[in-house]
Amino acid sequence: MINYLTPSNDIHEVTEDVRQTLKQQGVLDNDLVDHVIKHAFFNNAKLMADRGVDFWLYLGGYLPAVEWVIAKQNNESEDAFYERTQYPKSVIEAYSVEADDLATLVAADAFKNYHLGQIVANTSRWSLNEDEELFIDLSQFENRLKGFHS
């Protein structure tokens, strides 16, 4: 069972704080997800790539869910996404917040921040459950986000 730091109910409160902060900065409701993708994810990917670090790996099991959010923003169909990435649907479902892409991104960012100082850069193998019996090795997915993409 996938249960390692999956989104909890608390994420809705944090997401609402993020939503209100972005609105106060003038970001429109329909631009919130795109804004977070560009500013919190792609900008960090660029900064870390300049240091030889693959930012996307820090998202661990959340990476497939984040990529699904990005794919939806780019109008990629679900079938095309799964065919391209070959990610297990169970991982995406476990690390996604149903009907709230912004919450999925907020949860992924919290996961990344939690592990940033604890995990060796460019670690690709991540536990998916608290017993550390189930893993995902992101290096096995050739078409995953890598380094910096704009």
Short mmCIF file of C-alpha atoms in Angstrom, two decimals:
data_model
loop_
_atom_site.label_atom_id
_atom_site.label_comp_id
_atom_site.label_asym_id
_atom_site.label_seq_id
_atom_site.Cartn_x
_atom_site.Cartn_y
_atom_site.Cartn_z
CA MET A 1 0.00 0.00 0.00
CA ILE A 2 1.28 3.47 -0.88
CA ASN A 3 1.21 5.55 2.29
CA TYR A 4 4.54 7.39 2.64
CA LEU A 5 3.79 11.08 3.21
CA THR A 6 0.78 11.07 0.91
CA PRO A 7 -1.41 14.19 1.05
CA SER A 8 -3.32 14.53 4.31
CA ASN A 9 -6.50 16.49 5.02
CA ASP A 10 -4.32 19.27 6.47
CA ILE A 11 -3.16 20.11 2.95
CA HIS A 12 -6.47 21.86 2.20
CA GLU A 13 -5.81 24.51 4.86
CA VAL A 14 -2.27 25.12 3.62
CA THR A 15 -3.51 25.24 0.03
CA GLU A 16 -6.15 27.82 0.94
CA ASP A 17 -3.41 29.98 2.49
CA VAL A 18 -1.36 29.68 -0.71
CA ARG A 19 -4.45 30.45 -2.81
CA GLN A 20 -5.22 33.61 -0.78
CA THR A 21 -1.59 34.78 -0.84
CA LEU A 22 -1.41 34.41 -4.62
CA LYS A 23 -4.73 36.21 -5.08
CA GLN A 24 -3.42 39.10 -2.96
CA GLN A 25 -0.45 39.22 -5.34
CA GLY A 26 -2.85 39.60 -8.25
CA VAL A 27 -2.80 36.04 -9.57
CA LEU A 28 -6.21 35.15 -10.99
CA ASP A 29 -8.04 31.98 -9.92
CA ASN A 30 -7.67 30.32 -13.31
CA ASP A 31 -3.91 31.08 -13.35
CA LEU A 32 -3.03 29.72 -9.88
CA VAL A 33 -1.84 26.26 -10.93
CA ASP A 34 0.13 27.56 -13.91
CA HIS A 35 1.71 30.27 -11.72
CA VAL A 36 2.87 27.71 -9.13
CA ILE A 37 4.20 25.37 -11.83
CA LYS A 38 6.27 28.16 -13.36
CA HIS A 39 7.44 29.94 -10.23
CA ALA A 40 7.77 27.21 -7.60
CA PHE A 41 8.75 24.31 -9.82
CA PHE A 42 10.38 25.38 -13.09
CA ASN A 43 12.29 28.30 -11.52
CA ASN A 44 13.67 25.99 -8.82
CA ALA A 45 14.50 23.38 -11.45
CA LYS A 46 16.56 25.99 -13.29
CA LEU A 47 18.41 27.11 -10.16
CA MET A 48 19.22 23.57 -9.11
CA ALA A 49 20.18 22.47 -12.63
CA ASP A 50 22.78 25.24 -12.64
CA ARG A 51 24.34 23.39 -9.66
CA GLY A 52 24.11 19.97 -11.28
CA VAL A 53 21.11 18.89 -9.22
CA ASP A 54 17.98 17.39 -10.76
CA PHE A 55 15.25 19.24 -8.86
CA TRP A 56 12.52 16.89 -10.08
CA LEU A 57 14.02 13.92 -8.22
CA TYR A 58 13.42 15.70 -4.90
CA LEU A 59 9.69 15.29 -5.52
CA GLY A 60 10.03 11.54 -4.99
CA GLY A 61 6.73 9.71 -5.36
CA TYR A 62 5.03 13.04 -5.99
CA LEU A 63 6.84 13.53 -9.32
CA PRO A 64 4.35 11.47 -11.36
CA ALA A 65 1.43 13.39 -9.80
CA VAL A 66 3.13 16.74 -10.47
CA GLU A 67 3.83 15.71 -14.05
CA TRP A 68 0.16 14.75 -14.45
CA VAL A 69 -0.85 18.24 -13.26
CA ILE A 70 1.59 19.79 -15.76
CA ALA A 71 0.30 17.52 -18.53
CA LYS A 72 -3.29 18.58 -17.83
CA GLN A 73 -2.22 22.25 -17.94
CA ASN A 74 -0.75 21.50 -21.37
CA ASN A 75 -3.97 19.77 -22.50
CA GLU A 76 -2.32 16.34 -22.79
CA SER A 77 -4.85 13.52 -22.67
CA GLU A 78 -4.71 10.98 -19.87
CA ASP A 79 -4.05 8.15 -22.34
CA ALA A 80 -1.22 10.06 -24.02
CA PHE A 81 0.28 10.93 -20.63
CA TYR A 82 0.36 7.34 -19.39
CA GLU A 83 1.67 6.08 -22.72
CA ARG A 84 4.45 8.69 -22.73
CA THR A 85 5.53 8.41 -19.10
CA GLN A 86 4.69 4.79 -18.23
CA TYR A 87 4.09 5.89 -14.63
CA PRO A 88 2.01 3.56 -12.46
CA LYS A 89 -1.48 5.00 -12.11
CA SER A 90 -1.55 3.89 -8.45
CA VAL A 91 1.35 6.24 -7.63
CA ILE A 92 -0.33 9.20 -9.30
CA GLU A 93 -3.61 8.50 -7.53
CA ALA A 94 -1.88 8.14 -4.13
CA TYR A 95 0.03 11.42 -4.42
CA SER A 96 -2.74 13.49 -6.02
CA VAL A 97 -5.38 15.50 -4.19
CA GLU A 98 -8.65 14.67 -5.88
CA ALA A 99 -10.12 17.60 -7.83
CA ASP A 100 -7.49 20.03 -6.51
CA ASP A 101 -4.34 20.31 -8.62
CA LEU A 102 -3.09 23.25 -6.58
CA ALA A 103 -3.25 21.11 -3.42
CA THR A 104 -1.29 18.38 -5.22
CA LEU A 105 1.44 20.91 -6.02
CA VAL A 106 1.43 22.30 -2.47
CA ALA A 107 1.76 18.78 -1.04
CA ALA A 108 4.60 17.97 -3.44
CA ASP A 109 6.41 21.17 -2.48
CA ALA A 110 6.06 20.32 1.22
CA PHE A 111 7.43 16.82 0.54
CA LYS A 112 10.40 18.31 -1.32
CA ASN A 113 11.11 20.80 1.46
CA TYR A 114 10.93 18.06 4.09
CA HIS A 115 13.56 15.99 2.29
CA LEU A 116 15.77 18.74 0.86
CA GLY A 117 18.38 18.69 3.61
CA GLN A 118 18.08 14.99 4.36
CA ILE A 119 18.45 13.25 1.01
CA VAL A 120 21.52 13.11 -1.20
CA ALA A 121 21.08 15.17 -4.37
CA ASN A 122 19.93 13.24 -7.42
CA THR A 123 18.49 10.34 -5.41
CA SER A 124 16.13 8.51 -7.74
CA ARG A 125 14.87 5.64 -5.54
CA TRP A 126 12.08 6.62 -3.16
CA SER A 127 10.02 4.67 -0.67
CA LEU A 128 6.28 4.65 -1.29
CA ASN A 129 5.26 3.18 2.05
CA GLU A 130 6.22 3.64 5.66
CA ASP A 131 7.54 0.08 5.95
CA GLU A 132 9.96 0.81 3.08
CA GLU A 133 8.88 -2.31 1.26
CA LEU A 134 7.55 -0.57 -1.85
CA PHE A 135 9.67 1.81 -3.94
CA ILE A 136 9.67 3.82 -7.11
CA ASP A 137 12.93 4.34 -8.97
CA LEU A 138 12.44 7.47 -11.04
CA SER A 139 15.54 6.71 -13.13
CA GLN A 140 13.54 3.87 -14.73
CA PHE A 141 11.16 6.33 -16.38
CA GLU A 142 12.97 7.62 -19.45
CA ASN A 143 10.39 10.27 -20.29
CA ARG A 144 10.10 11.85 -16.83
CA LEU A 145 10.94 15.49 -16.27
CA LYS A 146 14.70 15.87 -15.93
CA GLY A 147 16.97 18.80 -15.18
CA PHE A 148 15.48 22.02 -16.47
CA HIS A 149 12.63 22.38 -18.95
CA SER A 150 10.92 25.68 -19.65
#
